[in-house]
Amino acid sequence: MTQSRARALLLTPAGLWYAAMLLLPLAVVLIFSFGERSAIGGYAPGFTFEQYANLPARFAAFRNTLTLAPVGTLAALLIAYPLAYFLAVKVSPKWKTMLLVLVIVPFWTSILIRSYAWIFLLGGKGIPALLEVIGLDDVRLLNTPFAVLVGIVYGYLPLMVFPIYVALEKLDKRLLEAAADLGTPPWRAFLQITLPLSMPGVLTGSMLVFILLMGEFLIPAILGGGKVFFVGNALVDLFLQSRNWAFGSAVAVALVVVMLITVGIYTRLVKRFGASRDDVGLM
Amino acid sequence: MTDATTTHVPAPEAVAEFVGATKRFGDVLAADRIDLRIRRGEFLSFLGPSGCGKTTALRMLAGFESPTEGEVLIDGRDVSAVPAHKRPVNMVFQHYALFPHMTVAQNVGYGLRQRRPRLPKREIELKVAKALATVRLADFGPRRIWEMSGGQQQRVALARAIVNEPKILLLDEPMAALDAKLRGEMQRELLELQRSLGITFVLVTHDQEEALAMSDRICIMGKGRIAQVGTPQELYDRPRSRYVADFVGKANIVSGQITGRQGGLAQAVLGNGVKVVLRDEPGDDRTTTEIAVRPEALGLAARDSAVPAGTAVVPARVTHRTFLGDHTEYLLAADGLGQMQVNVPRQAERALGGHDVGALVHVLWPEGTGLVLAVDD
Ligand SMILES: Nc1ncnc2c1ncn2[C@@H]1O[C@H](COP(=O)(O)OP(=O)(O)O)[C@@H](O)[C@H]1O
Ligand SMILES: [Mg+2]
């Protein structure tokens, strides 16, 4: 069989899947976004830019998403990196598997249930009650951006930990000995060797978490109490509650565009940062 | 042992010294009371089979392991507490351990960039260029590591180490991953480099030919201990133990009763009653010893041919004959001694004729051939 035929055969299933499940719905959404809301809700055909002109009405949702998604990604990264480093470098092989399993254990229950647990923890009888004991009265945590941040970092942490762990795990320890041999104290070797060589894991994890956070709606709905909503919540509202499909579609298109732009900038930065051949990323 | 470490006087000509250096990994005794002086400017090899502690010894010099007992000295100073990054030695790692995210030039300049206070950029560039030229990679500076072949990577590793002008260059099986032809080439280059730089080289290898070809002195190791230290010739001509005799070249080992000794020679009766005269171990007074004799030191003759005066003969039967060009290797079943090997030079065989498998022959043992082994093991 020729190279090109083998390639075509390999790519056909994925190609068909993407055409049916990604491009087609996107096309539908794009068409809807130029239409209007029919009198009884849903979609009425048309060609107008009115929906896009209305986008500023959902400014808050975009603002929340575009601040909390990057901040959440960064917070997850700052927590995940030391943890992944500890698991990959410091833990003895005996404990490693068990600790790795512990990192995934939360995935065994639905994020819905775990987020409800956070309602209790952040609510009046939870952490604020503890804070009162040490004299900090009237601390409100639930239904704040902070609660949403805690929720998303908690929910997506394992997705950040694993790619970084894999990158650190496969890092050749002899490189650190070589660095020491050439006169580098350990902390500097971390900055010059470990950190750059674990970048593929950092980039993969960040991309993964960031993209998922941009579309998040469950955690803001539960822990934000309708006060801290994401674009995802706006979409749920527009499609399921107010049944304004045309406007909902315009919001969805805007989200896709924003996502493409941010991911594009990110990829550009990554390329400039260091084009090492064994960079594995989502790019 | 504590005595030795507290009263030890460093030798001025030694660039480094192991004094009763012992390293344990749990139950494993990787290095066992190593005492060794490494002379300034010499090419020293640690030779021994896999797992005998060569790398451990090297790593104690580099600072990656600290001795459980004893001391390691560099320039007369105990460095047991000095971390690797502060030691004036550099290492060429077994699999090179080049930094994959840096170019060839960045790899080579890495050590120079770690100096504090910082070296001027220009000076680093010049030194890197010089080091790359030394290993014949002058134009390869901007290349990526993965674009380099195995042999080239090895030279990058070499350049990365020598650019720092270390007091000692440590090499851990640097040629193990190269093919035979490249290895020979690299050995010559390494030797030239060592001569021109005047740096002390310490090489770890399990390849006796490599050690013999390159070293001023060889330290033969077995089971964490030093078996013998000496020049290649000394080790070949005067192995002190069966282990060394077997490891450097080939040797017939037989046991014998010493019946008299004088003037550096010993008379011995072999297990089968044959009387031989061999080189003695000075100061030895054992009566039962092991005797080593090299296959090329012995001769072969038909049973009916005349025997030169002073030459002992051992009756034997030829079991294998292997023609190897410049010499022929005979394996024999010797009466009362078991298997023996005799190598006959092509010249001699042409003059006197060969022997077929099954032929009954005499193994000729000239006077003064063979050696009393100093150590039983
Ligand atoms: N870090 C270590 N942990 C446990 N055992 C080790 C370690 N390093 C070496 N050893 C053991 O010490 C012995 C000597 O090893 P090494 O010095 O690497 O031998 P060589 O280099 O001669 O092959 C071996 O039995 C090896 O398994
Ligand atoms: Mg080794």
mmCIF file with all atom_site columns, C-alpha atoms in Angstrom, chain B residues 5-106:
data_model
loop_
_atom_site.group_PDB
_atom_site.id
_atom_site.type_symbol
_atom_site.label_atom_id
_atom_site.label_alt_id
_atom_site.label_comp_id
_atom_site.label_asym_id
_atom_site.label_entity_id
_atom_site.label_seq_id
_atom_site.pdbx_PDB_ins_code
_atom_site.Cartn_x
_atom_site.Cartn_y
_atom_site.Cartn_z
_atom_site.occupancy
_atom_site.B_iso_or_equiv
_atom_site.pdbx_formal_charge
_atom_site.auth_seq_id
_atom_site.auth_comp_id
_atom_site.auth_asym_id
_atom_site.auth_atom_id
_atom_site.pdbx_PDB_model_num
ATOM 1   C CA . THR B 1 5   ? 42.883 8.255  58.260 1.00 0.00 ? 5   THR B CA 1
ATOM 2   C CA . THR B 1 6   ? 43.999 10.396 61.170 1.00 0.00 ? 6   THR B CA 1
ATOM 3   C CA . THR B 1 7   ? 47.731 9.932  60.672 1.00 0.00 ? 7   THR B CA 1
ATOM 4   C CA . HIS B 1 8   ? 47.626 9.979  56.912 1.00 0.00 ? 8   HIS B CA 1
ATOM 5   C CA . VAL B 1 9   ? 50.149 12.291 55.254 1.00 0.00 ? 9   VAL B CA 1
ATOM 6   C CA . PRO B 1 10  ? 49.098 13.349 51.753 1.00 0.00 ? 10  PRO B CA 1
ATOM 7   C CA . ALA B 1 11  ? 51.633 12.665 49.021 1.00 0.00 ? 11  ALA B CA 1
ATOM 8   C CA . PRO B 1 12  ? 52.606 15.845 47.146 1.00 0.00 ? 12  PRO B CA 1
ATOM 9   C CA . GLU B 1 13  ? 52.825 14.140 43.767 1.00 0.00 ? 13  GLU B CA 1
ATOM 10  C CA . ALA B 1 14  ? 49.306 12.754 44.158 1.00 0.00 ? 14  ALA B CA 1
ATOM 11  C CA . VAL B 1 15  ? 46.543 14.811 42.548 1.00 0.00 ? 15  VAL B CA 1
ATOM 12  C CA . ALA B 1 16  ? 43.985 12.655 44.297 1.00 0.00 ? 16  ALA B CA 1
ATOM 13  C CA . GLU B 1 17  ? 43.973 9.921  46.852 1.00 0.00 ? 17  GLU B CA 1
ATOM 14  C CA . PHE B 1 18  ? 41.629 7.289  48.235 1.00 0.00 ? 18  PHE B CA 1
ATOM 15  C CA . VAL B 1 19  ? 42.394 6.486  51.853 1.00 0.00 ? 19  VAL B CA 1
ATOM 16  C CA . GLY B 1 20  ? 40.499 3.463  53.108 1.00 0.00 ? 20  GLY B CA 1
ATOM 17  C CA . ALA B 1 21  ? 37.533 4.667  51.106 1.00 0.00 ? 21  ALA B CA 1
ATOM 18  C CA . THR B 1 22  ? 34.525 2.410  51.604 1.00 0.00 ? 22  THR B CA 1
ATOM 19  C CA . LYS B 1 23  ? 31.060 2.805  50.148 1.00 0.00 ? 23  LYS B CA 1
ATOM 20  C CA . ARG B 1 24  ? 28.044 0.788  51.205 1.00 0.00 ? 24  ARG B CA 1
ATOM 21  C CA . PHE B 1 25  ? 24.626 0.834  49.558 1.00 0.00 ? 25  PHE B CA 1
ATOM 22  C CA . GLY B 1 26  ? 22.531 -0.892 52.194 1.00 0.00 ? 26  GLY B CA 1
ATOM 23  C CA . ASP B 1 27  ? 23.967 -4.402 52.300 1.00 0.00 ? 27  ASP B CA 1
ATOM 24  C CA . VAL B 1 28  ? 25.999 -3.983 49.126 1.00 0.00 ? 28  VAL B CA 1
ATOM 25  C CA . LEU B 1 29  ? 29.657 -3.202 49.672 1.00 0.00 ? 29  LEU B CA 1
ATOM 26  C CA . ALA B 1 30  ? 30.311 -1.312 46.433 1.00 0.00 ? 30  ALA B CA 1
ATOM 27  C CA . ALA B 1 31  ? 33.797 -0.086 47.391 1.00 0.00 ? 31  ALA B CA 1
ATOM 28  C CA . ASP B 1 32  ? 35.787 -1.829 50.078 1.00 0.00 ? 32  ASP B CA 1
ATOM 29  C CA . ARG B 1 33  ? 38.705 -0.034 51.777 1.00 0.00 ? 33  ARG B CA 1
ATOM 30  C CA . ILE B 1 34  ? 40.165 1.462  48.629 1.00 0.00 ? 34  ILE B CA 1
ATOM 31  C CA . ASP B 1 35  ? 43.683 2.851  49.009 1.00 0.00 ? 35  ASP B CA 1
ATOM 32  C CA . LEU B 1 36  ? 45.029 4.498  45.898 1.00 0.00 ? 36  LEU B CA 1
ATOM 33  C CA . ARG B 1 37  ? 47.179 7.457  44.910 1.00 0.00 ? 37  ARG B CA 1
ATOM 34  C CA . ILE B 1 38  ? 46.458 9.041  41.561 1.00 0.00 ? 38  ILE B CA 1
ATOM 35  C CA . ARG B 1 39  ? 49.575 10.745 40.232 1.00 0.00 ? 39  ARG B CA 1
ATOM 36  C CA . ARG B 1 40  ? 49.471 14.179 38.676 1.00 0.00 ? 40  ARG B CA 1
ATOM 37  C CA . GLY B 1 41  ? 49.283 13.955 34.893 1.00 0.00 ? 41  GLY B CA 1
ATOM 38  C CA . GLU B 1 42  ? 48.927 10.190 34.641 1.00 0.00 ? 42  GLU B CA 1
ATOM 39  C CA . PHE B 1 43  ? 46.382 8.177  32.688 1.00 0.00 ? 43  PHE B CA 1
ATOM 40  C CA . LEU B 1 44  ? 44.891 5.759  35.188 1.00 0.00 ? 44  LEU B CA 1
ATOM 41  C CA . SER B 1 45  ? 42.231 3.156  34.455 1.00 0.00 ? 45  SER B CA 1
ATOM 42  C CA . PHE B 1 46  ? 39.890 1.316  36.746 1.00 0.00 ? 46  PHE B CA 1
ATOM 43  C CA . LEU B 1 47  ? 39.473 -2.091 35.160 1.00 0.00 ? 47  LEU B CA 1
ATOM 44  C CA . GLY B 1 48  ? 37.159 -4.872 36.249 1.00 0.00 ? 48  GLY B CA 1
ATOM 45  C CA . PRO B 1 49  ? 34.001 -6.764 35.408 1.00 0.00 ? 49  PRO B CA 1
ATOM 46  C CA . SER B 1 50  ? 30.585 -5.126 35.632 1.00 0.00 ? 50  SER B CA 1
ATOM 47  C CA . GLY B 1 51  ? 29.448 -4.446 39.194 1.00 0.00 ? 51  GLY B CA 1
ATOM 48  C CA . CYS B 1 52  ? 32.914 -4.500 40.787 1.00 0.00 ? 52  CYS B CA 1
ATOM 49  C CA . GLY B 1 53  ? 32.700 -0.898 41.992 1.00 0.00 ? 53  GLY B CA 1
ATOM 50  C CA . LYS B 1 54  ? 34.588 1.043  39.322 1.00 0.00 ? 54  LYS B CA 1
ATOM 51  C CA . THR B 1 55  ? 31.851 3.612  38.801 1.00 0.00 ? 55  THR B CA 1
ATOM 52  C CA . THR B 1 56  ? 31.387 3.965  42.543 1.00 0.00 ? 56  THR B CA 1
ATOM 53  C CA . ALA B 1 57  ? 35.078 4.803  42.930 1.00 0.00 ? 57  ALA B CA 1
ATOM 54  C CA . LEU B 1 58  ? 34.824 7.374  40.147 1.00 0.00 ? 58  LEU B CA 1
ATOM 55  C CA . ARG B 1 59  ? 31.669 8.879  41.610 1.00 0.00 ? 59  ARG B CA 1
ATOM 56  C CA . MET B 1 60  ? 33.393 9.304  44.963 1.00 0.00 ? 60  MET B CA 1
ATOM 57  C CA . LEU B 1 61  ? 36.015 11.394 43.169 1.00 0.00 ? 61  LEU B CA 1
ATOM 58  C CA . ALA B 1 62  ? 33.364 13.410 41.330 1.00 0.00 ? 62  ALA B CA 1
ATOM 59  C CA . GLY B 1 63  ? 31.405 14.015 44.513 1.00 0.00 ? 63  GLY B CA 1
ATOM 60  C CA . PHE B 1 64  ? 28.212 12.141 43.622 1.00 0.00 ? 64  PHE B CA 1
ATOM 61  C CA . GLU B 1 65  ? 28.827 9.634  46.404 1.00 0.00 ? 65  GLU B CA 1
ATOM 62  C CA . SER B 1 66  ? 30.545 10.262 49.671 1.00 0.00 ? 66  SER B CA 1
ATOM 63  C CA . PRO B 1 67  ? 32.471 7.414  51.276 1.00 0.00 ? 67  PRO B CA 1
ATOM 64  C CA . THR B 1 68  ? 30.761 5.600  54.139 1.00 0.00 ? 68  THR B CA 1
ATOM 65  C CA . GLU B 1 69  ? 34.186 5.252  55.735 1.00 0.00 ? 69  GLU B CA 1
ATOM 66  C CA . GLY B 1 70  ? 37.598 6.620  54.871 1.00 0.00 ? 70  GLY B CA 1
ATOM 67  C CA . GLU B 1 71  ? 38.511 9.672  52.862 1.00 0.00 ? 71  GLU B CA 1
ATOM 68  C CA . VAL B 1 72  ? 38.892 10.982 49.360 1.00 0.00 ? 72  VAL B CA 1
ATOM 69  C CA . LEU B 1 73  ? 41.527 13.672 48.908 1.00 0.00 ? 73  LEU B CA 1
ATOM 70  C CA . ILE B 1 74  ? 42.018 16.052 46.020 1.00 0.00 ? 74  ILE B CA 1
ATOM 71  C CA . ASP B 1 75  ? 45.252 18.028 46.077 1.00 0.00 ? 75  ASP B CA 1
ATOM 72  C CA . GLY B 1 76  ? 45.896 16.789 49.583 1.00 0.00 ? 76  GLY B CA 1
ATOM 73  C CA . ARG B 1 77  ? 42.613 18.114 50.942 1.00 0.00 ? 77  ARG B CA 1
ATOM 74  C CA . ASP B 1 78  ? 39.852 15.868 52.262 1.00 0.00 ? 78  ASP B CA 1
ATOM 75  C CA . VAL B 1 79  ? 36.899 16.552 49.958 1.00 0.00 ? 79  VAL B CA 1
ATOM 76  C CA . SER B 1 80  ? 34.441 14.162 51.593 1.00 0.00 ? 80  SER B CA 1
ATOM 77  C CA . ALA B 1 81  ? 32.258 17.116 52.563 1.00 0.00 ? 81  ALA B CA 1
ATOM 78  C CA . VAL B 1 82  ? 32.718 19.108 49.345 1.00 0.00 ? 82  VAL B CA 1
ATOM 79  C CA . PRO B 1 83  ? 29.682 18.831 47.022 1.00 0.00 ? 83  PRO B CA 1
ATOM 80  C CA . ALA B 1 84  ? 30.165 17.860 43.378 1.00 0.00 ? 84  ALA B CA 1
ATOM 81  C CA . HIS B 1 85  ? 29.598 21.376 42.052 1.00 0.00 ? 85  HIS B CA 1
ATOM 82  C CA . LYS B 1 86  ? 32.550 22.705 44.043 1.00 0.00 ? 86  LYS B CA 1
ATOM 83  C CA . ARG B 1 87  ? 35.108 20.068 43.026 1.00 0.00 ? 87  ARG B CA 1
ATOM 84  C CA . PRO B 1 88  ? 37.813 20.848 40.468 1.00 0.00 ? 88  PRO B CA 1
ATOM 85  C CA . VAL B 1 89  ? 37.107 17.681 38.467 1.00 0.00 ? 89  VAL B CA 1
ATOM 86  C CA . ASN B 1 90  ? 34.887 17.049 35.456 1.00 0.00 ? 90  ASN B CA 1
ATOM 87  C CA . MET B 1 91  ? 33.278 13.933 34.139 1.00 0.00 ? 91  MET B CA 1
ATOM 88  C CA . VAL B 1 92  ? 32.405 12.439 30.779 1.00 0.00 ? 92  VAL B CA 1
ATOM 89  C CA . PHE B 1 93  ? 29.290 10.437 31.572 1.00 0.00 ? 93  PHE B CA 1
ATOM 90  C CA . GLN B 1 94  ? 28.610 6.924  30.376 1.00 0.00 ? 94  GLN B CA 1
ATOM 91  C CA . HIS B 1 95  ? 25.746 8.003  28.126 1.00 0.00 ? 95  HIS B CA 1
ATOM 92  C CA . TYR B 1 96  ? 27.153 11.517 27.786 1.00 0.00 ? 96  TYR B CA 1
ATOM 93  C CA . ALA B 1 97  ? 24.242 13.236 29.630 1.00 0.00 ? 97  ALA B CA 1
ATOM 94  C CA . LEU B 1 98  ? 24.241 16.170 27.210 1.00 0.00 ? 98  LEU B CA 1
ATOM 95  C CA . PHE B 1 99  ? 21.582 18.824 27.749 1.00 0.00 ? 99  PHE B CA 1
ATOM 96  C CA . PRO B 1 100 ? 18.948 18.212 25.061 1.00 0.00 ? 100 PRO B CA 1
ATOM 97  C CA . HIS B 1 101 ? 17.523 21.731 25.195 1.00 0.00 ? 101 HIS B CA 1
ATOM 98  C CA . MET B 1 102 ? 20.826 23.419 24.396 1.00 0.00 ? 102 MET B CA 1
ATOM 99  C CA . THR B 1 103 ? 22.944 23.653 21.282 1.00 0.00 ? 103 THR B CA 1
ATOM 100 C CA . VAL B 1 104 ? 26.363 22.043 21.042 1.00 0.00 ? 104 VAL B CA 1
ATOM 101 C CA . ALA B 1 105 ? 28.061 25.350 21.864 1.00 0.00 ? 105 ALA B CA 1
ATOM 102 C CA . GLN B 1 106 ? 25.701 25.998 24.791 1.00 0.00 ? 106 GLN B CA 1
#
